[in-house]
PDB file of C-alpha atoms in Angstrom:
ATOM      1  CA  MET C  16       4.939 -11.659  -9.117  1.00 67.00           C
ATOM      2  CA  LEU C  17       2.415 -13.097 -11.604  1.00 71.00           C
ATOM      3  CA  ALA C  18       4.648 -16.072 -12.322  1.00 79.00           C
ATOM      4  CA  SER C  19       5.009 -16.860  -8.618  1.00 81.00           C
ATOM      5  CA  ARG C  20       1.230 -16.640  -8.085  1.00 80.00           C
ATOM      6  CA  ILE C  21       0.611 -18.999 -10.989  1.00 83.00           C
ATOM      7  CA  ALA C  22       3.343 -21.382  -9.813  1.00 83.00           C
ATOM      8  CA  ALA C  23       1.949 -21.442  -6.262  1.00 82.00           C
ATOM      9  CA  PHE C  24      -1.586 -22.529  -7.241  1.00 84.00           C
ATOM     10  CA  PRO C  25      -1.888 -23.085 -11.009  1.00 87.00           C
ATOM     11  CA  ALA C  26      -5.395 -24.571 -10.769  1.00 87.00           C
ATOM     12  CA  LEU C  27      -6.550 -21.436  -8.937  1.00 90.00           C
ATOM     13  CA  SER C  28      -5.099 -18.955 -11.442  1.00 91.00           C
ATOM     14  CA  VAL C  29      -7.570 -17.765 -14.067  1.00 92.00           C
ATOM     15  CA  GLY C  30      -7.129 -15.288 -16.919  1.00 92.00           C
ATOM     16  CA  ALA C  31      -9.215 -13.758 -19.692  1.00 92.00           C
ATOM     17  CA  PHE C  32      -7.497 -12.649 -22.880  1.00 93.00           C
ATOM     18  CA  CYS C  33      -8.400 -10.711 -26.017  1.00 92.00           C
ATOM     19  CA  SER C  34      -9.098 -13.230 -28.788  1.00 92.00           C
ATOM     20  CA  ARG C  35      -7.529 -10.912 -31.405  1.00 94.00           C
ATOM     21  CA  THR C  36      -4.350  -9.694 -29.697  1.00 95.00           C
ATOM     22  CA  GLY C  37      -3.806 -12.133 -26.840  1.00 92.00           C
ATOM     23  CA  THR C  38      -3.619  -9.210 -24.413  1.00 93.00           C
ATOM     24  CA  ALA C  39      -4.544 -10.057 -20.830  1.00 91.00           C
ATOM     25  CA  LEU C  40      -7.836  -8.367 -19.929  1.00 94.00           C
ATOM     26  CA  ALA C  41      -8.525  -9.851 -16.493  1.00 93.00           C
ATOM     27  CA  SER C  42      -6.965 -12.216 -13.980  1.00 92.00           C
ATOM     28  CA  LEU C  43      -7.970 -13.920 -10.758  1.00 92.00           C
ATOM     29  CA  PHE C  44      -5.557 -15.614  -8.354  1.00 92.00           C
ATOM     30  CA  MET C  45      -6.708 -17.623  -5.335  1.00 92.00           C
ATOM     31  CA  LYS C  46      -5.405 -19.982  -2.676  1.00 91.00           C
ATOM     32  CA  PRO C  47      -7.063 -22.521  -0.377  1.00 91.00           C
ATOM     33  CA  THR C  48      -7.540 -21.405   3.198  1.00 90.00           C
ATOM     34  CA  ARG C  49      -9.598 -22.024   6.310  1.00 88.00           C
ATOM     35  CA  HIS C  50     -12.033 -19.611   7.942  1.00 89.00           C
ATOM     36  CA  ASP C  51     -10.014 -19.395  11.168  1.00 89.00           C
ATOM     37  CA  LEU C  52      -6.709 -18.781   9.352  1.00 88.00           C
ATOM     38  CA  ILE C  53      -7.912 -16.016   7.074  1.00 90.00           C
ATOM     39  CA  ARG C  54      -9.743 -14.174   9.853  1.00 91.00           C
ATOM     40  CA  GLN C  55      -6.574 -14.109  11.990  1.00 92.00           C
ATOM     41  CA  CYS C  56      -4.524 -12.364   9.298  1.00 92.00           C
ATOM     42  CA  SER C  57      -4.067  -8.661   9.961  1.00 94.00           C
ATOM     43  CA  THR C  58      -2.810  -7.632   6.505  1.00 95.00           C
ATOM     44  CA  TRP C  59      -3.450  -8.554   2.886  1.00 93.00           C
ATOM     45  CA  ALA C  60       0.150  -9.796   2.623  1.00 91.00           C
ATOM     46  CA  ASP C  61      -0.505 -12.219   5.498  1.00 92.00           C
ATOM     47  CA  CYS C  62      -3.639 -13.493   3.730  1.00 89.00           C
ATOM     48  CA  ALA C  63      -1.930 -13.833   0.346  1.00 87.00           C
ATOM     49  CA  ARG C  64       1.354 -15.364   1.522  1.00 83.00           C
ATOM     50  CA  LYS C  65       1.800 -19.001   0.619  1.00 74.00           C
ATOM     51  CA  GLN C  66       2.250 -20.862   3.854  1.00 70.00           C
ATOM     52  CA  HIS C  67       3.650 -24.307   4.474  1.00 60.00           C
ATOM     53  CA  GLY C  68       0.797 -26.773   4.109  1.00 60.00           C
ATOM     54  CA  ASP C  69      -1.480 -24.542   1.984  1.00 62.00           C
ATOM     55  CA  ASP C  70      -1.507 -27.103  -0.845  1.00 60.00           C
ATOM     56  CA  ALA C  71      -2.616 -29.816   1.567  1.00 55.00           C
ATOM     57  CA  ILE C  72      -5.594 -27.869   2.901  1.00 64.00           C
ATOM     58  CA  ARG C  73      -8.761 -29.784   2.072  1.00 75.00           C
ATOM     59  CA  THR C  74     -11.399 -27.156   2.510  1.00 82.00           C
ATOM     60  CA  GLY C  75     -14.319 -25.536   0.771  1.00 89.00           C
ATOM     61  CA  THR C  76     -12.801 -22.097   1.351  1.00 92.00           C
ATOM     62  CA  LEU C  77     -10.607 -19.905  -0.846  1.00 93.00           C
ATOM     63  CA  PHE C  78      -8.920 -16.524  -0.499  1.00 93.00           C
ATOM     64  CA  GLY C  79      -8.930 -14.373  -3.624  1.00 90.00           C
ATOM     65  CA  ILE C  80      -5.412 -12.971  -3.721  1.00 89.00           C
ATOM     66  CA  SER C  81      -6.207 -10.576  -6.544  1.00 86.00           C
ATOM     67  CA  LEU C  82      -8.814  -9.768  -9.154  1.00 84.00           C
ATOM     68  CA  SER C  83      -7.568  -7.391 -11.828  1.00 87.00           C
ATOM     69  CA  SER C  84      -9.467  -6.268 -14.876  1.00 88.00           C
ATOM     70  CA  VAL C  85      -9.346  -3.636 -17.603  1.00 90.00           C
ATOM     71  CA  ASP C  86     -12.615  -4.862 -19.113  1.00 89.00           C
ATOM     72  CA  SER C  87     -15.879  -5.633 -17.303  1.00 88.00           C
ATOM     73  CA  LYS C  88     -16.845  -8.336 -19.816  1.00 90.00           C
ATOM     74  CA  ALA C  89     -13.520 -10.061 -19.177  1.00 92.00           C
ATOM     75  CA  ALA C  90     -14.137  -9.987 -15.408  1.00 89.00           C
ATOM     76  CA  ASN C  91     -17.563 -11.550 -15.982  1.00 87.00           C
ATOM     77  CA  ALA C  92     -15.956 -14.181 -18.220  1.00 88.00           C
ATOM     78  CA  ILE C  93     -13.602 -15.133 -15.393  1.00 90.00           C
ATOM     79  CA  PHE C  94     -16.499 -15.694 -13.005  1.00 87.00           C
ATOM     80  CA  GLU C  95     -18.489 -17.576 -15.674  1.00 86.00           C
ATOM     81  CA  PHE C  96     -15.510 -19.852 -16.144  1.00 88.00           C
ATOM     82  CA  PHE C  97     -14.691 -20.253 -12.469  1.00 89.00           C
ATOM     83  CA  TRP C  98     -18.087 -20.873 -10.823  1.00 87.00           C
ATOM     84  CA  PRO C  99     -18.685 -24.298 -12.483  1.00 89.00           C
ATOM     85  CA  TYR C 100     -15.115 -25.349 -11.673  1.00 89.00           C
ATOM     86  CA  ALA C 101     -15.571 -24.217  -8.051  1.00 89.00           C
ATOM     87  CA  LEU C 102     -18.751 -26.288  -7.731  1.00 88.00           C
ATOM     88  CA  LYS C 103     -17.043 -29.354  -9.160  1.00 89.00           C
ATOM     89  CA  GLN C 104     -14.178 -28.994  -6.655  1.00 89.00           C
ATOM     90  CA  GLY C 105     -16.537 -28.475  -3.703  1.00 89.00           C
ATOM     91  CA  TRP C 106     -15.579 -24.881  -2.932  1.00 91.00           C
ATOM     92  CA  SER C 107     -18.349 -22.855  -1.379  1.00 92.00           C
ATOM     93  CA  ASP C 108     -16.804 -19.773   0.266  1.00 94.00           C
ATOM     94  CA  VAL C 109     -14.444 -17.166  -1.185  1.00 95.00           C
ATOM     95  CA  TYR C 110     -12.840 -14.399   0.870  1.00 95.00           C
ATOM     96  CA  LEU C 111     -11.541 -11.196  -0.691  1.00 95.00           C
ATOM     97  CA  GLY C 112      -9.671  -8.258   0.768  1.00 95.00           C
ATOM     98  CA  SER C 113     -11.193  -5.108  -0.687  1.00 96.00           C
ATOM     99  CA  PRO C 114     -10.003  -1.519  -0.652  1.00 97.00           C
ATOM    100  CA  VAL C 115     -12.589   1.168   0.096  1.00 98.00           C
ATOM    101  CA  PRO C 116     -11.560   3.875  -2.391  1.00 98.00           C
ATOM    102  CA  GLY C 117     -14.356   6.260  -1.443  1.00 98.00           C
ATOM    103  CA  LEU C 118     -13.315   6.388   2.224  1.00 98.00           C
ATOM    104  CA  ARG C 119     -10.872   9.326   2.181  1.00 98.00           C
ATOM    105  CA  GLY C 120     -13.223  11.580   0.216  1.00 97.00           C
ATOM    106  CA  TRP C 121     -16.236  10.624   2.329  1.00 97.00           C
ATOM    107  CA  LEU C 122     -14.443  11.246   5.629  1.00 97.00           C
ATOM    108  CA  SER C 123     -13.147  14.620   4.427  1.00 97.00           C
ATOM    109  CA  LYS C 124     -16.773  15.710   3.886  1.00 97.00           C
ATOM    110  CA  ASN C 125     -18.160  13.833   6.923  1.00 96.00           C
ATOM    111  CA  PRO C 126     -15.465  13.945   9.634  1.00 94.00           C
ATOM    112  CA  ASP C 127     -17.856  12.814  12.368  1.00 95.00           C
ATOM    113  CA  ILE C 128     -18.558   9.476  10.610  1.00 94.00           C
ATOM    114  CA  THR C 129     -16.471   6.458  11.658  1.00 97.00           C
ATOM    115  CA  VAL C 130     -14.742   4.145   9.198  1.00 98.00           C
ATOM    116  CA  ALA C 131     -17.105   1.326  10.203  1.00 98.00           C
ATOM    117  CA  GLN C 132     -20.155   3.517   9.548  1.00 98.00           C
ATOM    118  CA  TYR C 133     -18.872   4.346   6.068  1.00 98.00           C
ATOM    119  CA  VAL C 134     -18.034   0.721   5.249  1.00 98.00           C
ATOM    120  CA  ARG C 135     -21.477  -0.472   6.342  1.00 98.00           C
ATOM    121  CA  SER C 136     -23.411   2.437   4.774  1.00 96.00           C
ATOM    122  CA  GLU C 137     -25.800   1.668   1.944  1.00 96.00           C
ATOM    123  CA  ARG C 138     -27.627   3.585  -0.727  1.00 94.00           C
ATOM    124  CA  GLN C 139     -30.638   1.926  -2.338  1.00 95.00           C
ATOM    125  CA  GLY C 140     -29.705  -1.407  -0.752  1.00 95.00           C
ATOM    126  CA  LEU C 141     -26.137  -1.386  -2.109  1.00 97.00           C
ATOM    127  CA  PRO C 142     -22.870  -0.485  -0.367  1.00 98.00           C
ATOM    128  CA  LEU C 143     -21.991   3.204  -0.553  1.00 97.00           C
ATOM    129  CA  ASP C 144     -18.360   2.495  -1.424  1.00 98.00           C
ATOM    130  CA  PRO C 145     -17.900   1.821  -5.171  1.00 97.00           C
ATOM    131  CA  GLN C 146     -15.534  -1.141  -4.743  1.00 96.00           C
ATOM    132  CA  LEU C 147     -17.693  -2.821  -2.106  1.00 98.00           C
ATOM    133  CA  ARG C 148     -20.703  -2.201  -4.358  1.00 97.00           C
ATOM    134  CA  TYR C 149     -18.899  -3.895  -7.285  1.00 92.00           C
ATOM    135  CA  TYR C 150     -18.092  -6.950  -5.174  1.00 93.00           C
ATOM    136  CA  PHE C 151     -21.609  -6.996  -3.679  1.00 95.00           C
ATOM    137  CA  LYS C 152     -23.000  -7.356  -7.210  1.00 91.00           C
ATOM    138  CA  LYS C 153     -20.616 -10.296  -7.740  1.00 88.00           C
ATOM    139  CA  GLY C 154     -22.006 -12.062  -4.658  1.00 89.00           C
ATOM    140  CA  PHE C 155     -19.575 -10.876  -1.953  1.00 94.00           C
ATOM    141  CA  ARG C 156     -22.163  -9.640   0.515  1.00 95.00           C
ATOM    142  CA  LYS C 157     -20.836 -10.363   3.987  1.00 97.00           C
ATOM    143  CA  ILE C 158     -18.459  -7.926   5.675  1.00 98.00           C
ATOM    144  CA  VAL C 159     -16.292 -10.079   7.935  1.00 97.00           C
ATOM    145  CA  ALA C 160     -13.795  -7.508   9.244  1.00 97.00           C
ATOM    146  CA  ILE C 161     -12.553  -3.968   8.768  1.00 98.00           C
ATOM    147  CA  LYS C 162      -8.774  -3.845   9.071  1.00 97.00           C
ATOM    148  CA  ASP C 163      -6.493  -0.827   9.527  1.00 97.00           C
ATOM    149  CA  ASN C 164      -3.142  -0.928   7.712  1.00 97.00           C
ATOM    150  CA  TYR C 165      -4.403  -3.827   5.607  1.00 97.00           C
ATOM    151  CA  PHE C 166      -2.519  -2.730   2.497  1.00 95.00           C
ATOM    152  CA  PRO C 167      -1.092   0.533   1.150  1.00 96.00           C
ATOM    153  CA  HIS C 168      -3.942   2.322  -0.631  1.00 96.00           C
ATOM    154  CA  GLU C 169      -4.182   6.089  -0.207  1.00 97.00           C
ATOM    155  CA  PRO C 170      -7.851   6.605  -1.176  1.00 97.00           C
ATOM    156  CA  SER C 171      -8.757   3.878   1.375  1.00 98.00           C
ATOM    157  CA  LEU C 172      -6.473   5.375   4.041  1.00 98.00           C
ATOM    158  CA  ASP C 173      -4.834   1.913   4.054  1.00 98.00           C
ATOM    159  CA  VAL C 174      -8.077   0.378   5.363  1.00 98.00           C
ATOM    160  CA  GLY C 175      -9.126  -2.973   3.922  1.00 97.00           C
ATOM    161  CA  VAL C 176     -12.374  -4.857   4.268  1.00 98.00           C
ATOM    162  CA  LEU C 177     -12.402  -8.642   4.434  1.00 97.00           C
ATOM    163  CA  ILE C 178     -15.529  -9.779   2.603  1.00 97.00           C
ATOM    164  CA  LEU C 179     -17.027 -13.207   2.039  1.00 97.00           C
ATOM    165  CA  GLY C 180     -18.965 -14.508  -0.929  1.00 94.00           C
ATOM    166  CA  LYS C 181     -20.746 -17.780  -1.540  1.00 92.00           C
ATOM    167  CA  VAL C 182     -20.192 -19.727  -4.729  1.00 90.00           C
ATOM    168  CA  PRO C 183     -23.654 -19.706  -6.361  1.00 87.00           C
ATOM    169  CA  LEU C 184     -25.591 -22.957  -5.815  1.00 86.00           C
ATOM    170  CA  SER C 185     -22.816 -24.394  -3.616  1.00 87.00           C
ATOM    171  CA  GLY C 186     -25.344 -25.564  -1.040  1.00 86.00           C
ATOM    172  CA  LEU C 187     -25.881 -28.566  -3.311  1.00 85.00           C
ATOM    173  CA  SER C 188     -22.188 -29.491  -3.474  1.00 81.00           C
ATOM    174  CA  PHE C 189     -22.906 -33.187  -2.909  1.00 83.00           C
ATOM    175  CA  ILE C 190     -24.686 -33.160  -6.294  1.00 87.00           C
ATOM    176  CA  TRP C 191     -22.239 -30.953  -8.217  1.00 85.00           C
ATOM    177  CA  LYS C 192     -19.250 -33.158  -7.368  1.00 84.00           C
ATOM    178  CA  ARG C 193     -20.956 -35.988  -9.288  1.00 88.00           C
ATOM    179  CA  VAL C 194     -22.053 -33.919 -12.297  1.00 85.00           C
ATOM    180  CA  PRO C 195     -19.633 -33.796 -15.263  1.00 86.00           C
ATOM    181  CA  LEU C 196     -17.874 -30.420 -15.571  1.00 85.00           C
ATOM    182  CA  PRO C 197     -19.175 -29.792 -19.137  1.00 86.00           C
ATOM    183  CA  TRP C 198     -22.749 -29.973 -17.803  1.00 85.00           C
ATOM    184  CA  LEU C 199     -21.935 -27.467 -15.078  1.00 84.00           C
ATOM    185  CA  GLN C 200     -20.314 -25.199 -17.659  1.00 83.00           C
ATOM    186  CA  ARG C 201     -23.557 -25.114 -19.633  1.00 81.00           C
ATOM    187  CA  MET C 202     -25.239 -23.680 -16.530  1.00 79.00           C
ATOM    188  CA  LYS C 203     -22.905 -20.657 -16.277  1.00 71.00           C
ATOM    189  CA  LYS C 204     -25.602 -18.039 -16.955  1.00 69.00           C
ATOM    190  CA  LEU C 205     -27.683 -19.507 -14.125  1.00 72.00           C
ATOM    191  CA  PHE C 206     -24.921 -18.727 -11.626  1.00 71.00           C
ATOM    192  CA  PHE C 207     -25.202 -14.991 -12.287  1.00 64.00           C
ATOM    193  CA  ALA C 208     -28.974 -15.180 -11.887  1.00 66.00           C
ATOM    194  CA  CYS C 209     -28.402 -16.654  -8.412  1.00 70.00           C
ATOM    195  CA  LEU C 210     -26.197 -13.784  -7.204  1.00 62.00           C
TER     196      LEU C 210
END
């Protein structure tokens, strides 16, 4: 599966590796999309599937097929690497399909709460669900849709949440497209400050 994801969109496949062992620590796979297309998809598989014409889509929007990590520093390194590249390419919006792993446990203790109430619940200004909270801290702050049978995930009761994040500083894309990539890469710490 990894090889097919890389082959589909090599420029949108990012990995972080241990400098000593070469072991993969984190990966991010994306594909170009359009707002209307991604919102019509009812399952993660529909969102992730490579469709005829995907490579020709000229858009500022991406769908994050998967973000996997065994190391939080490696996940941060992926974003540090990717944000400057995204600015240079003119991408401004990134959709993700997120599980809500706290849902089953929360509903078992609070059976009168709806799925939507749980998904939109906050504690101290952050999402109650741990996965949504993680993505919120990475800049994915808009809940676009809550989808039943989105993907098989028992703790989430197969519910997925389509979330949207903005590439930091992408509002100035007309400038970033003209700035050399090495200059943008020097600004990588600034991107996290803007989240």
